[in-house]
Structure formats: C-alpha cells, structure tokens
C-alpha cells in the first residue's frame, strides 16, 4: 500500500524554537508539497518540490523553509516558530500524470505556545 | 488569486437523501483536473472522484458523482443516499498541469448527516 508518512501526529513547541516536520513517501513520486490547513481557509500551499534539491515557494512561504536532499523525503522547517504558525500541516506527493491525485500524509497538528 | 470557490461552509442532510456540494473554479488553461477529497474528523484526506477537463461524461464512483459543467466552470459533487459516515469536510481541488502540478483547494464544506 502506497504511503506518505509524516513523522509526528501532534507537536507542541515553544515560540522561537526551530521546528522540523518530516515527510517520507515510498512511491517514487517526483512532486512533493507542504500545505497548512486552517478553519475557513482550506489548504494553503507553503512550499513544493518537483525534484531532488529543487524547491519552489507556494502561496504562503514566509517563516518557512524546506529541504529535499533525497527523492523520498521532504522536510518543512520553521526557522523560529511563532504562535500564528499553530496549524495542521499536511504533506502530499504526486506524479506529473493527468488524473493522478495527491497522496496525503496523515497530518501534523502543531501547537506553538 | 483564488481559483477554487466553495460557497457552502456547512450543510445538513437527512440520512438516505441526496446532497450536492457546490464548487466553481477559475482557470484559463485548456487542460486541468478536478478532484474531490473527503476529510473525516480523524484528519486524513481521502480521494473521492476525479474529472478531467476533456472528459465528455460526468465522473461517477459508487455513490459519488461529479456534475461537471465546463462552460459554467462548475464541478459539483453529488452524494446519493447519504450515510452517517459521510459526515466530514469535503474539499474541491483543481490540478494545474502547467504549473508543476500544483493543486488549488477550496475552503471546504462541512457536511453533517442527520439520522
């Protein structure tokens, strides 16, 4: 069964901490994405990667960075966590083929206190 | 610019009845894909149905069908014979084939099925 695995289901971090959210997929997908989900706002794209070591900003990249050193792993980094980054974070992957949707991870609910 | 619009933040439906969740989209590209996802309270995103922009017929998957009206740029999800387990958030999404296969999501519709 194909999978996208996010390392943590729940995280609580302090303001100012550096936070790493990890995402690993076992489907050899080229494209990987990080979204945050907030009530009433849907899913908003933070960053994405279309190949190893390649990254592109999404709609709300401020305060975040990413790393993709290996094809299967895409990490989201909060350089200095703030309370307005409290959210649900979803990782997804896909292939560049019509009709193919996202495979999502189970999400990480991050609380910054 | 927002590309997907879901105008119903919340809806109620009686068990065993049909319900339509609205979705409109905005794109100037000729080729795109439209998807619906379900998100139960547990948080996982579950793929429901897909419609390609060149597909002539409306997509169907079991109790789910997609009412695709290309000229109106709408892609409404129809759930027939609602079940209690259908209570969840539903997201409409559009895949941009010309832009790294990014997906754009609507703000979602919270569906509550009443017994």
PDB file of C-alpha atoms in Angstrom:
ATOM      1  CA  UNK A   1       0.000   0.000   0.000  1.00  0.00           C
ATOM      2  CA  UNK A   2       1.417   3.353  -1.025  1.00  0.00           C
ATOM      3  CA  UNK A   3       2.194   5.713   1.765  1.00  0.00           C
ATOM      4  CA  UNK A   4       3.125   9.208   2.755  1.00  0.00           C
ATOM      5  CA  UNK A   5       4.351   9.242   6.319  1.00  0.00           C
ATOM      6  CA  UNK A   6       4.599  12.319   8.498  1.00  0.00           C
ATOM      7  CA  UNK A   7       6.864  11.813  11.457  1.00  0.00           C
ATOM      8  CA  UNK A   8       4.645  13.324  14.130  1.00  0.00           C
ATOM      9  CA  UNK A   9       0.890  13.425  14.582  1.00  0.00           C
ATOM     10  CA  UNK A  10       0.962  16.070  17.309  1.00  0.00           C
ATOM     11  CA  UNK A  11       3.689  18.529  18.266  1.00  0.00           C
ATOM     12  CA  UNK A  12       3.887  21.254  20.883  1.00  0.00           C
ATOM     13  CA  UNK A  13       6.738  23.737  20.531  1.00  0.00           C
ATOM     14  CA  UNK A  14       7.736  26.978  22.177  1.00  0.00           C
ATOM     15  CA  UNK A  15       7.895  30.349  20.462  1.00  0.00           C
ATOM     16  CA  UNK A  16      11.278  30.888  18.876  1.00  0.00           C
ATOM     17  CA  UNK A  17      12.167  27.216  18.564  1.00  0.00           C
ATOM     18  CA  UNK A  18      13.371  25.776  15.276  1.00  0.00           C
ATOM     19  CA  UNK A  19      10.897  23.098  14.209  1.00  0.00           C
ATOM     20  CA  UNK A  20      11.367  20.292  11.701  1.00  0.00           C
ATOM     21  CA  UNK A  21       8.410  18.497  10.130  1.00  0.00           C
ATOM     22  CA  UNK A  22       9.396  15.405   8.214  1.00  0.00           C
ATOM     23  CA  UNK A  23       7.586  13.725   5.344  1.00  0.00           C
ATOM     24  CA  UNK A  24       8.600  10.485   3.647  1.00  0.00           C
ATOM     25  CA  UNK A  25       6.929   8.787   0.676  1.00  0.00           C
ATOM     26  CA  UNK A  26       7.590   5.308  -0.672  1.00  0.00           C
ATOM     27  CA  UNK A  27       6.052   5.729  -4.132  1.00  0.00           C
ATOM     28  CA  UNK A  28       8.990   7.257  -6.001  1.00  0.00           C
ATOM     29  CA  UNK A  29       6.927  10.390  -6.618  1.00  0.00           C
ATOM     30  CA  UNK A  30       8.668  13.367  -8.179  1.00  0.00           C
ATOM     31  CA  UNK A  31       6.447  16.078  -6.752  1.00  0.00           C
ATOM     32  CA  UNK A  32       6.051  16.764  -3.059  1.00  0.00           C
ATOM     33  CA  UNK A  33       4.111  19.515  -1.308  1.00  0.00           C
ATOM     34  CA  UNK A  34       3.586  21.095   2.086  1.00  0.00           C
ATOM     35  CA  UNK A  35       0.251  22.690   2.983  1.00  0.00           C
ATOM     36  CA  UNK A  36      -1.150  24.198   6.102  1.00  0.00           C
ATOM     37  CA  UNK A  37      -4.831  23.849   6.880  1.00  0.00           C
ATOM     38  CA  UNK A  38      -6.760  26.376   8.924  1.00  0.00           C
ATOM     39  CA  UNK A  39     -10.534  26.548   9.527  1.00  0.00           C
ATOM     40  CA  UNK A  40     -12.322  28.556   6.869  1.00  0.00           C
ATOM     41  CA  UNK A  41      -9.185  28.917   4.771  1.00  0.00           C
ATOM     42  CA  UNK A  42      -8.863  25.434   3.325  1.00  0.00           C
ATOM     43  CA  UNK A  43      -5.425  24.184   2.374  1.00  0.00           C
ATOM     44  CA  UNK A  44      -2.790  26.739   1.522  1.00  0.00           C
ATOM     45  CA  UNK A  45       0.427  25.813  -0.238  1.00  0.00           C
ATOM     46  CA  UNK A  46       3.619  26.662   1.634  1.00  0.00           C
ATOM     47  CA  UNK A  47       6.357  25.103  -0.498  1.00  0.00           C
ATOM     48  CA  UNK A  48       6.708  22.380  -3.053  1.00  0.00           C
ATOM     49  CA  UNK A  49       9.445  20.415  -4.759  1.00  0.00           C
ATOM     50  CA  UNK A  50       9.398  18.913  -8.225  1.00  0.00           C
ATOM     51  CA  UNK A  51      12.746  17.137  -7.957  1.00  0.00           C
ATOM     52  CA  UNK A  52      15.581  16.407  -5.571  1.00  0.00           C
ATOM     53  CA  UNK A  53      17.206  19.613  -4.313  1.00  0.00           C
ATOM     54  CA  UNK A  54      14.616  21.670  -6.184  1.00  0.00           C
ATOM     55  CA  UNK A  55      12.119  23.809  -4.302  1.00  0.00           C
ATOM     56  CA  UNK A  56       9.575  26.446  -5.132  1.00  0.00           C
ATOM     57  CA  UNK A  57       7.645  28.865  -2.964  1.00  0.00           C
ATOM     58  CA  UNK A  58       3.940  28.401  -2.682  1.00  0.00           C
ATOM     59  CA  UNK A  59       1.393  30.990  -1.645  1.00  0.00           C
ATOM     60  CA  UNK A  60       2.483  31.473   1.983  1.00  0.00           C
ATOM     61  CA  UNK A  61       6.227  30.713   2.295  1.00  0.00           C
ATOM     62  CA  UNK A  62       7.077  33.408   4.855  1.00  0.00           C
ATOM     63  CA  UNK A  63       8.549  31.972   8.019  1.00  0.00           C
ATOM     64  CA  UNK A  64       9.173  28.567   6.447  1.00  0.00           C
ATOM     65  CA  UNK A  65      11.899  26.812   4.524  1.00  0.00           C
ATOM     66  CA  UNK A  66      12.214  23.329   3.070  1.00  0.00           C
ATOM     67  CA  UNK A  67      14.785  20.713   2.266  1.00  0.00           C
ATOM     68  CA  UNK A  68      14.748  17.864  -0.210  1.00  0.00           C
ATOM     69  CA  UNK A  69      18.058  16.027  -0.210  1.00  0.00           C
ATOM     70  CA  UNK A  70      16.561  12.689  -1.233  1.00  0.00           C
ATOM     71  CA  UNK A  71      13.643  11.955  -3.514  1.00  0.00           C
ATOM     72  CA  UNK A  72      11.579  10.269  -0.830  1.00  0.00           C
ATOM     73  CA  UNK A  73      11.974  12.900   1.893  1.00  0.00           C
ATOM     74  CA  UNK A  74      10.671  16.457   2.043  1.00  0.00           C
ATOM     75  CA  UNK A  75      11.206  18.443   5.217  1.00  0.00           C
ATOM     76  CA  UNK A  76       9.446  21.615   6.319  1.00  0.00           C
ATOM     77  CA  UNK A  77      11.388  23.892   8.641  1.00  0.00           C
ATOM     78  CA  UNK A  78      10.023  26.636  10.830  1.00  0.00           C
ATOM     79  CA  UNK A  79      13.084  28.750  11.438  1.00  0.00           C
ATOM     80  CA  UNK A  80      11.704  30.483  14.532  1.00  0.00           C
ATOM     81  CA  UNK A  81       8.263  29.214  15.461  1.00  0.00           C
ATOM     82  CA  UNK A  82       5.557  31.743  16.204  1.00  0.00           C
ATOM     83  CA  UNK A  83       2.060  31.339  17.606  1.00  0.00           C
ATOM     84  CA  UNK A  84       0.490  32.194  14.234  1.00  0.00           C
ATOM     85  CA  UNK A  85       2.099  29.058  12.854  1.00  0.00           C
ATOM     86  CA  UNK A  86      -0.132  26.916  15.031  1.00  0.00           C
ATOM     87  CA  UNK A  87      -1.944  24.826  12.438  1.00  0.00           C
ATOM     88  CA  UNK A  88      -2.451  21.451  10.813  1.00  0.00           C
ATOM     89  CA  UNK A  89       0.346  20.691   8.353  1.00  0.00           C
ATOM     90  CA  UNK A  90      -0.263  18.269   5.510  1.00  0.00           C
ATOM     91  CA  UNK A  91       2.336  16.724   3.249  1.00  0.00           C
ATOM     92  CA  UNK A  92       1.345  15.338  -0.154  1.00  0.00           C
ATOM     93  CA  UNK A  93       3.011  13.776  -3.155  1.00  0.00           C
ATOM     94  CA  UNK A  94       2.076  13.036  -6.738  1.00  0.00           C
ATOM     95  CA  UNK A  95       3.436  12.261 -10.175  1.00  0.00           C
ATOM     96  CA  UNK A  96       3.194  14.507 -13.257  1.00  0.00           C
ATOM     97  CA  UNK A  97       0.449  12.466 -14.864  1.00  0.00           C
ATOM     98  CA  UNK A  98      -3.057  13.549 -15.670  1.00  0.00           C
ATOM     99  CA  UNK A  99      -5.768  12.075 -13.494  1.00  0.00           C
ATOM    100  CA  UNK A 100      -3.388  11.257 -10.705  1.00  0.00           C
ATOM    101  CA  UNK A 101      -4.282  12.946  -7.458  1.00  0.00           C
ATOM    102  CA  UNK A 102      -2.373  13.645  -4.323  1.00  0.00           C
ATOM    103  CA  UNK A 103      -1.472  11.039  -1.781  1.00  0.00           C
ATOM    104  CA  UNK A 104      -1.603  12.764   1.580  1.00  0.00           C
ATOM    105  CA  UNK A 105       0.117  12.098   4.845  1.00  0.00           C
ATOM    106  CA  UNK A 106      -1.976  11.883   7.979  1.00  0.00           C
ATOM    107  CA  UNK A 107      -1.049  15.413   9.025  1.00  0.00           C
ATOM    108  CA  UNK A 108       0.848  17.024  11.884  1.00  0.00           C
ATOM    109  CA  UNK A 109      -1.057  19.212  14.285  1.00  0.00           C
ATOM    110  CA  UNK A 110       1.447  21.778  15.517  1.00  0.00           C
ATOM    111  CA  UNK A 111       0.794  23.991  18.500  1.00  0.00           C
ATOM    112  CA  UNK A 112       3.207  26.826  19.233  1.00  0.00           C
ATOM    113  CA  UNK A 113       2.952  28.183  22.766  1.00  0.00           C
TER     114      UNK A 113
ATOM    115  CA  UNK B   1      -5.845  34.757  -6.854  1.00  0.00           C
ATOM    116  CA  UNK B   2      -8.332  32.257  -5.576  1.00  0.00           C
ATOM    117  CA  UNK B   3      -9.018  29.577  -8.103  1.00  0.00           C
ATOM    118  CA  UNK B   4     -11.491  27.316  -6.316  1.00  0.00           C
ATOM    119  CA  UNK B   5     -14.665  28.532  -4.609  1.00  0.00           C
ATOM    120  CA  UNK B   6     -16.855  26.528  -2.285  1.00  0.00           C
ATOM    121  CA  UNK B   7     -19.693  28.737  -1.135  1.00  0.00           C
ATOM    122  CA  UNK B   8     -21.250  26.405   1.440  1.00  0.00           C
ATOM    123  CA  UNK B   9     -19.275  26.428   4.696  1.00  0.00           C
ATOM    124  CA  UNK B  10     -21.679  23.937   6.255  1.00  0.00           C
ATOM    125  CA  UNK B  11     -24.593  21.777   5.200  1.00  0.00           C
ATOM    126  CA  UNK B  12     -27.049  19.363   6.767  1.00  0.00           C
ATOM    127  CA  UNK B  13     -28.672  16.433   5.007  1.00  0.00           C
ATOM    128  CA  UNK B  14     -31.035  13.750   6.192  1.00  0.00           C
ATOM    129  CA  UNK B  15     -29.736  10.195   6.103  1.00  0.00           C
ATOM    130  CA  UNK B  16     -30.604   8.391   2.838  1.00  0.00           C
ATOM    131  CA  UNK B  17     -31.194  11.633   0.964  1.00  0.00           C
ATOM    132  CA  UNK B  18     -29.002  13.006  -1.815  1.00  0.00           C
ATOM    133  CA  UNK B  19     -26.897  16.131  -1.357  1.00  0.00           C
ATOM    134  CA  UNK B  20     -24.987  18.415  -3.720  1.00  0.00           C
ATOM    135  CA  UNK B  21     -21.827  20.227  -2.680  1.00  0.00           C
ATOM    136  CA  UNK B  22     -21.001  23.203  -4.866  1.00  0.00           C
ATOM    137  CA  UNK B  23     -17.644  24.016  -6.418  1.00  0.00           C
ATOM    138  CA  UNK B  24     -16.689  26.608  -9.012  1.00  0.00           C
ATOM    139  CA  UNK B  25     -13.241  27.137 -10.412  1.00  0.00           C
ATOM    140  CA  UNK B  26     -11.329  29.669 -12.399  1.00  0.00           C
ATOM    141  CA  UNK B  27      -8.661  28.887 -14.959  1.00  0.00           C
ATOM    142  CA  UNK B  28      -7.694  29.934 -18.450  1.00  0.00           C
ATOM    143  CA  UNK B  29      -5.825  26.699 -19.150  1.00  0.00           C
ATOM    144  CA  UNK B  30      -7.467  24.227 -21.532  1.00  0.00           C
ATOM    145  CA  UNK B  31      -6.229  21.190 -19.646  1.00  0.00           C
ATOM    146  CA  UNK B  32      -6.863  20.697 -15.941  1.00  0.00           C
ATOM    147  CA  UNK B  33      -8.117  18.135 -13.481  1.00  0.00           C
ATOM    148  CA  UNK B  34     -10.776  18.463 -10.845  1.00  0.00           C
ATOM    149  CA  UNK B  35     -10.808  16.397  -7.673  1.00  0.00           C
ATOM    150  CA  UNK B  36     -12.910  15.973  -4.578  1.00  0.00           C
ATOM    151  CA  UNK B  37     -11.465  14.887  -1.253  1.00  0.00           C
ATOM    152  CA  UNK B  38     -13.154  13.913   1.990  1.00  0.00           C
ATOM    153  CA  UNK B  39     -11.606  14.694   5.361  1.00  0.00           C
ATOM    154  CA  UNK B  40     -13.209  12.962   8.353  1.00  0.00           C
ATOM    155  CA  UNK B  41     -12.612  14.206  11.872  1.00  0.00           C
ATOM    156  CA  UNK B  42      -9.559  11.943  12.071  1.00  0.00           C
ATOM    157  CA  UNK B  43      -7.824  14.289   9.640  1.00  0.00           C
ATOM    158  CA  UNK B  44      -6.774  12.065   6.760  1.00  0.00           C
ATOM    159  CA  UNK B  45      -7.585  13.233   3.237  1.00  0.00           C
ATOM    160  CA  UNK B  46      -9.453  10.636   1.209  1.00  0.00           C
ATOM    161  CA  UNK B  47      -9.675  10.863  -2.581  1.00  0.00           C
ATOM    162  CA  UNK B  48     -13.244  10.535  -3.829  1.00  0.00           C
ATOM    163  CA  UNK B  49     -13.523  11.345  -7.511  1.00  0.00           C
ATOM    164  CA  UNK B  50     -11.715  12.868 -10.489  1.00  0.00           C
ATOM    165  CA  UNK B  51     -12.875  14.703 -13.608  1.00  0.00           C
ATOM    166  CA  UNK B  52     -10.582  15.669 -16.470  1.00  0.00           C
ATOM    167  CA  UNK B  53     -11.316  18.813 -18.427  1.00  0.00           C
ATOM    168  CA  UNK B  54     -11.619  16.851 -21.671  1.00  0.00           C
ATOM    169  CA  UNK B  55     -13.816  14.116 -20.260  1.00  0.00           C
ATOM    170  CA  UNK B  56     -17.134  14.084 -22.059  1.00  0.00           C
ATOM    171  CA  UNK B  57     -19.058  12.235 -19.404  1.00  0.00           C
ATOM    172  CA  UNK B  58     -19.524  13.105 -15.765  1.00  0.00           C
ATOM    173  CA  UNK B  59     -17.383  11.002 -13.442  1.00  0.00           C
ATOM    174  CA  UNK B  60     -19.021   8.526 -11.094  1.00  0.00           C
ATOM    175  CA  UNK B  61     -17.596   6.448  -8.245  1.00  0.00           C
ATOM    176  CA  UNK B  62     -20.174   4.432  -6.368  1.00  0.00           C
ATOM    177  CA  UNK B  63     -22.438   6.873  -4.520  1.00  0.00           C
ATOM    178  CA  UNK B  64     -20.374   9.853  -5.682  1.00  0.00           C
ATOM    179  CA  UNK B  65     -20.880  11.637  -8.954  1.00  0.00           C
ATOM    180  CA  UNK B  66     -19.418  14.849 -10.275  1.00  0.00           C
ATOM    181  CA  UNK B  67     -21.747  17.230 -12.084  1.00  0.00           C
ATOM    182  CA  UNK B  68     -19.280  18.854 -14.480  1.00  0.00           C
ATOM    183  CA  UNK B  69     -20.488  21.950 -16.328  1.00  0.00           C
ATOM    184  CA  UNK B  70     -17.470  23.188 -18.191  1.00  0.00           C
ATOM    185  CA  UNK B  71     -18.976  26.358 -19.638  1.00  0.00           C
ATOM    186  CA  UNK B  72     -20.087  27.446 -16.177  1.00  0.00           C
ATOM    187  CA  UNK B  73     -16.798  26.282 -14.625  1.00  0.00           C
ATOM    188  CA  UNK B  74     -18.549  24.268 -12.002  1.00  0.00           C
ATOM    189  CA  UNK B  75     -17.785  20.807 -10.628  1.00  0.00           C
ATOM    190  CA  UNK B  76     -20.375  19.951  -8.037  1.00  0.00           C
ATOM    191  CA  UNK B  77     -20.169  16.756  -6.008  1.00  0.00           C
ATOM    192  CA  UNK B  78     -23.363  14.761  -5.655  1.00  0.00           C
ATOM    193  CA  UNK B  79     -23.615  12.175  -2.887  1.00  0.00           C
ATOM    194  CA  UNK B  80     -26.571   9.859  -3.265  1.00  0.00           C
ATOM    195  CA  UNK B  81     -28.228   8.023  -0.369  1.00  0.00           C
ATOM    196  CA  UNK B  82     -26.268   9.824   2.368  1.00  0.00           C
ATOM    197  CA  UNK B  83     -24.920   7.777   5.245  1.00  0.00           C
ATOM    198  CA  UNK B  84     -23.901   8.834   8.738  1.00  0.00           C
ATOM    199  CA  UNK B  85     -20.304   8.073   7.809  1.00  0.00           C
ATOM    200  CA  UNK B  86     -20.459  10.758   5.132  1.00  0.00           C
ATOM    201  CA  UNK B  87     -20.276  13.441   7.839  1.00  0.00           C
ATOM    202  CA  UNK B  88     -16.956  15.150   7.135  1.00  0.00           C
ATOM    203  CA  UNK B  89     -15.254  18.095   5.470  1.00  0.00           C
ATOM    204  CA  UNK B  90     -15.254  17.998   1.692  1.00  0.00           C
ATOM    205  CA  UNK B  91     -12.686  19.795  -0.423  1.00  0.00           C
ATOM    206  CA  UNK B  92     -12.794  20.560  -4.109  1.00  0.00           C
ATOM    207  CA  UNK B  93      -9.409  20.855  -5.792  1.00  0.00           C
ATOM    208  CA  UNK B  94      -8.019  21.692  -9.199  1.00  0.00           C
ATOM    209  CA  UNK B  95      -4.748  20.425 -10.584  1.00  0.00           C
ATOM    210  CA  UNK B  96      -2.686  22.850 -12.620  1.00  0.00           C
ATOM    211  CA  UNK B  97      -0.889  20.734 -15.228  1.00  0.00           C
ATOM    212  CA  UNK B  98       1.051  23.727 -16.485  1.00  0.00           C
ATOM    213  CA  UNK B  99       2.441  24.795 -13.149  1.00  0.00           C
ATOM    214  CA  UNK B 100       4.317  21.939 -11.508  1.00  0.00           C
ATOM    215  CA  UNK B 101       1.109  20.025 -10.943  1.00  0.00           C
ATOM    216  CA  UNK B 102       0.127  22.204  -8.038  1.00  0.00           C
ATOM    217  CA  UNK B 103      -3.293  21.662  -6.565  1.00  0.00           C
ATOM    218  CA  UNK B 104      -5.526  24.525  -5.546  1.00  0.00           C
ATOM    219  CA  UNK B 105      -8.081  23.810  -2.866  1.00  0.00           C
ATOM    220  CA  UNK B 106     -11.350  25.407  -1.917  1.00  0.00           C
ATOM    221  CA  UNK B 107     -12.121  26.369   1.667  1.00  0.00           C
ATOM    222  CA  UNK B 108     -14.207  23.248   2.170  1.00  0.00           C
ATOM    223  CA  UNK B 109     -17.783  22.321   3.058  1.00  0.00           C
ATOM    224  CA  UNK B 110     -18.645  20.688   6.372  1.00  0.00           C
ATOM    225  CA  UNK B 111     -21.357  18.115   5.758  1.00  0.00           C
ATOM    226  CA  UNK B 112     -23.450  16.796   8.630  1.00  0.00           C
ATOM    227  CA  UNK B 113     -25.702  13.808   8.004  1.00  0.00           C
ATOM    228  CA  UNK B 114     -28.659  13.616  10.385  1.00  0.00           C
ATOM    229  CA  UNK B 115     -30.174  10.265  11.399  1.00  0.00           C
TER     230      UNK B 115
END
